[in-house]
N, CA and C atoms as an extended XYZ file, in Angstrom:
219
Properties=species:S:1:pos:R:3:atomname:S:1:resname:S:1:resid:I:1 pbc="F F F"
N       103.831       90.444      119.157 N   MET     1
C       103.719       91.696      118.043 CA  MET     1
C       102.979       92.764      119.071 C   MET     1
N       103.438       93.851      118.917 N   ALA     2
C       102.741       95.057      119.724 CA  ALA     2
C       101.838       95.660      119.071 C   ALA     2
N       100.660       96.177      119.712 N   THR     3
C        99.639       96.863      119.128 CA  THR     3
C       100.081       98.277      118.497 C   THR     3
N        99.601       98.540      117.456 N   ILE     4
C       100.048      100.135      117.117 CA  ILE     4
C        98.938      100.951      117.295 C   ILE     4
N        98.990      101.839      118.226 N   ARG     5
C        97.736      102.850      118.750 CA  ARG     5
C        97.915      104.302      118.136 C   ARG     5
N        99.146      104.500      117.562 N   ARG     6
C        99.097      105.782      116.699 CA  ARG     6
C        99.809      105.940      115.614 C   ARG     6
N        99.602      106.707      114.704 N   PHE     7
C        99.962      106.787      113.400 CA  PHE     7
C       101.614      106.765      113.298 C   PHE     7
N       102.143      107.513      114.551 N   GLU     8
C       103.512      107.582      114.579 CA  GLU     8
C       104.246      106.507      114.724 C   GLU     8
N       103.645      105.418      115.137 N   ASP     9
C       104.125      103.999      115.671 CA  ASP     9
C       104.584      103.547      114.393 C   ASP     9
N       103.773      103.532      113.056 N   LEU    10
C       104.030      103.163      111.902 CA  LEU    10
C       105.226      103.222      111.480 C   LEU    10
N       105.879      101.958      110.761 N   GLU    11
C       107.276      102.082      110.203 CA  GLU    11
C       107.238      103.142      108.992 C   GLU    11
N       106.312      102.997      108.217 N   CYS    12
C       106.009      103.737      106.953 CA  CYS    12
C       105.942      105.309      107.103 C   CYS    12
N       105.254      105.883      108.539 N   TRP    13
C       105.080      107.075      108.597 CA  TRP    13
C       106.583      107.403      109.087 C   TRP    13
N       107.229      106.824      109.946 N   LYS    14
C       108.564      107.078      110.393 CA  LYS    14
C       109.528      107.192      109.311 C   LYS    14
N       109.289      106.407      108.281 N   SER    15
C       110.329      106.577      107.253 CA  SER    15
C       109.989      107.669      106.099 C   SER    15
N       108.689      108.138      106.045 N   ALA    16
C       108.155      109.365      105.338 CA  ALA    16
C       108.697      110.397      106.208 C   ALA    16
N       108.777      110.491      107.419 N   ARG    17
C       109.410      111.532      108.224 CA  ARG    17
C       110.762      111.808      108.115 C   ARG    17
N       111.491      110.676      108.127 N   ILE    18
C       112.935      110.727      107.884 CA  ILE    18
C       113.002      111.467      106.300 C   ILE    18
N       112.427      111.101      105.485 N   LEU    19
C       112.412      111.513      104.017 CA  LEU    19
C       112.139      112.894      104.168 C   LEU    19
N       111.125      113.571      104.558 N   THR    20
C       110.721      114.952      104.930 CA  THR    20
C       111.937      115.655      105.476 C   THR    20
N       112.331      115.218      106.512 N   ARG    21
C       113.526      115.792      107.019 CA  ARG    21
C       114.627      116.178      106.236 C   ARG    21
N       114.922      114.854      105.742 N   LYS    22
C       116.022      115.070      104.683 CA  LYS    22
C       116.029      116.100      103.237 C   LYS    22
N       114.665      116.094      102.904 N   VAL    23
C       114.417      116.976      101.821 CA  VAL    23
C       114.622      118.351      102.443 C   VAL    23
N       114.074      118.715      103.594 N   TYR    24
C       114.232      120.150      104.188 CA  TYR    24
C       115.594      120.437      104.553 C   TYR    24
N       116.269      119.523      105.182 N   LEU    25
C       117.919      119.616      105.257 CA  LEU    25
C       118.436      120.011      103.977 C   LEU    25
N       118.296      119.242      102.941 N   TYR    26
C       119.082      119.211      101.617 CA  TYR    26
C       118.418      120.357      100.841 C   TYR    26
N       117.705      120.964      101.149 N   SER    27
C       116.888      121.967      100.322 CA  SER    27
C       117.317      123.440      100.798 C   SER    27
N       118.005      123.393      102.156 N   LYS    28
C       118.377      124.539      102.850 CA  LYS    28
C       119.752      124.974      102.184 C   LYS    28
N       120.478      124.125      101.818 N   ASP    29
C       122.004      124.442      101.245 CA  ASP    29
C       122.134      124.132       99.765 C   ASP    29
N       120.800      123.927       99.222 N   GLY    30
C       120.782      124.223       97.716 CA  GLY    30
C       121.241      122.634       96.892 C   GLY    30
N       120.972      121.560       97.649 N   ARG    31
C       121.703      120.274       97.268 CA  ARG    31
C       120.649      119.597       96.358 C   ARG    31
N       119.251      120.334       96.442 N   ILE    32
C       118.116      119.519       95.892 CA  ILE    32
C       117.700      120.380       94.453 C   ILE    32
N       117.603      121.404       94.706 N   SER    33
C       117.134      122.364       93.491 CA  SER    33
C       117.429      123.919       93.648 C   SER    33
N       117.563      124.650       92.741 N   GLU    34
C       117.654      126.031       93.040 CA  GLU    34
C       116.360      126.603       92.431 C   GLU    34
N       115.599      125.927       91.771 N   ASP    35
C       114.164      126.362       91.194 CA  ASP    35
C       113.255      126.410       92.563 C   ASP    35
N       112.748      127.582       93.007 N   TRP    36
C       111.913      127.614       94.109 CA  TRP    36
C       110.579      126.827       93.945 C   TRP    36
N       109.958      126.909       92.872 N   ASP    37
C       108.505      126.330       92.609 CA  ASP    37
C       108.917      124.955       92.709 C   ASP    37
N       110.056      124.223       92.220 N   THR    38
C       110.100      122.882       92.341 CA  THR    38
C       110.277      122.300       93.513 C   THR    38
N       111.220      123.207       94.169 N   LEU    39
C       111.631      122.819       95.511 CA  LEU    39
C       110.432      122.742       96.555 C   LEU    39
N       109.472      123.923       96.404 N   ARG    40
C       108.039      123.996       97.256 CA  ARG    40
C       107.368      122.625       97.064 C   ARG    40
N       107.311      122.240       95.582 N   GLN    41
C       106.472      121.187       95.281 CA  GLN    41
C       107.178      119.793       95.799 C   GLN    41
N       108.414      119.719       95.801 N   PHE    42
C       109.241      118.618       96.432 CA  PHE    42
C       108.785      118.413       97.947 C   PHE    42
N       108.944      119.534       98.556 N   ARG    43
C       108.755      119.757      100.229 CA  ARG    43
C       107.089      119.237      100.227 C   ARG    43
N       106.297      119.732       99.680 N   ARG    44
C       104.740      119.595       99.564 CA  ARG    44
C       104.523      118.261       99.586 C   ARG    44
N       105.182      117.557       98.731 N   ALA    45
C       105.021      116.069       98.144 CA  ALA    45
C       105.570      115.234       99.347 C   ALA    45
N       106.545      115.437      100.092 N   THR    46
C       106.900      114.700      100.987 CA  THR    46
C       105.949      114.784      102.118 C   THR    46
N       105.567      115.997      102.823 N   LEU    47
C       104.684      116.272      103.637 CA  LEU    47
C       103.144      115.498      103.446 C   LEU    47
N       102.876      115.393      102.181 N   SER    48
C       101.640      114.692      101.985 CA  SER    48
C       101.835      113.174      102.014 C   SER    48
N       102.929      112.681      102.085 N   ILE    49
C       102.998      111.178      102.346 CA  ILE    49
C       102.812      110.874      103.716 C   ILE    49
N       103.490      111.785      104.411 N   MET    50
C       102.934      111.693      105.865 CA  MET    50
C       101.438      111.864      106.181 C   MET    50
N       100.923      112.868      105.888 N   ASN    51
C        99.587      113.185      106.006 CA  ASN    51
C        98.617      112.313      105.439 C   ASN    51
N        98.914      111.609      104.456 N   ASN    52
C        97.935      110.657      104.215 CA  ASN    52
C        97.927      109.282      104.733 C   ASN    52
N        99.383      109.001      105.174 N   ILE    53
C        99.500      107.954      106.338 CA  ILE    53
C        98.681      108.106      107.481 C   ILE    53
N        98.988      109.423      107.937 N   ALA    54
C        98.190      109.589      109.374 CA  ALA    54
C        96.645      109.674      108.954 C   ALA    54
N        96.153      110.286      108.150 N   GLU    55
C        94.634      110.244      107.726 CA  GLU    55
C        94.094      109.028      107.701 C   GLU    55
N        94.563      108.268      106.997 N   GLY    56
C        94.325      106.872      106.640 CA  GLY    56
C        94.249      105.913      107.928 C   GLY    56
N        95.056      106.111      109.030 N   PHE    57
C        95.338      105.515      110.036 CA  PHE    57
C        94.060      105.740      110.938 C   PHE    57
N        93.339      107.321      110.873 N   GLY    58
C        92.204      107.677      111.471 CA  GLY    58
C        90.857      106.955      110.863 C   GLY    58
N        90.935      106.394      109.610 N   ARG    59
C        89.687      105.794      109.135 CA  ARG    59
C        89.264      104.453      109.690 C   ARG    59
N        87.981      104.586      109.630 N   SER    60
C        87.284      103.525      110.547 CA  SER    60
C        87.498      101.872      109.585 C   SER    60
N        87.356      102.074      108.182 N   SER    61
C        87.195      101.050      107.462 CA  SER    61
C        88.509      100.481      106.949 C   SER    61
N        88.825       99.338      106.685 N   LYS    62
C        89.948       99.083      105.982 CA  LYS    62
C        90.133       99.412      104.664 C   LYS    62
N        88.977       99.469      103.733 N   LYS    63
C        88.869      100.066      102.695 CA  LYS    63
C        89.735      101.255      102.259 C   LYS    63
N        89.009      102.201      103.504 N   GLU    64
C        89.646      103.553      103.346 CA  GLU    64
C        91.095      103.676      103.849 C   GLU    64
N        91.332      102.796      104.833 N   ARG    65
C        92.876      103.090      105.254 CA  ARG    65
C        93.683      102.631      103.989 C   ARG    65
N        93.318      101.743      103.268 N   VAL    66
C        94.199      101.161      102.228 CA  VAL    66
C        94.180      102.108      101.205 C   VAL    66
N        93.252      102.818      100.973 N   ARG    67
C        93.078      103.996       99.956 CA  ARG    67
C        93.973      105.077       99.881 C   ARG    67
N        94.147      105.447      101.621 N   PHE    68
C        95.003      106.334      101.995 CA  PHE    68
C        96.552      106.128      101.820 C   PHE    68
N        96.713      104.798      102.037 N   LEU    69
C        98.130      104.137      102.005 CA  LEU    69
C        98.580      104.158      100.429 C   LEU    69
N        97.372      103.876       99.548 N   GLU    70
C        97.795      103.894       98.301 CA  GLU    70
C        98.204      105.507       97.634 C   GLU    70
N        97.281      106.254       98.198 N   ILE    71
C        97.479      107.647       97.921 CA  ILE    71
C        99.026      108.065       98.358 C   ILE    71
N        99.435      107.617       99.172 N   SER    72
C       100.539      108.109      100.083 CA  SER    72
C       101.931      107.654       99.095 C   SER    72
N       101.563      106.382       98.600 N   SER    73
C       102.747      105.710       97.712 CA  SER    73
C       103.051      106.419       96.456 C   SER    73
C-alpha cells in the first residue's frame, strides 16, 4: 500500500473534487437551481467538503484529523 503524502492523493478528496466540478458544471446551465442564493450555498458547501478534508490532513493529531473529516461529511 502506497503512503499518502498529499491530501490530493486521498480518495475522499478526489471524490469531493469530482462532486464540486459537477455542481459547477450543472449550475452553469441551470440544471440545479435557478435560485441564485441556493446555488451559491450549494457551491460553497461542496468547496467546504474539499477544504475540510485538506485542513484535516494537515493536522498533527489523529483526533484533529478525524474531527475535520467528520465536519466534511
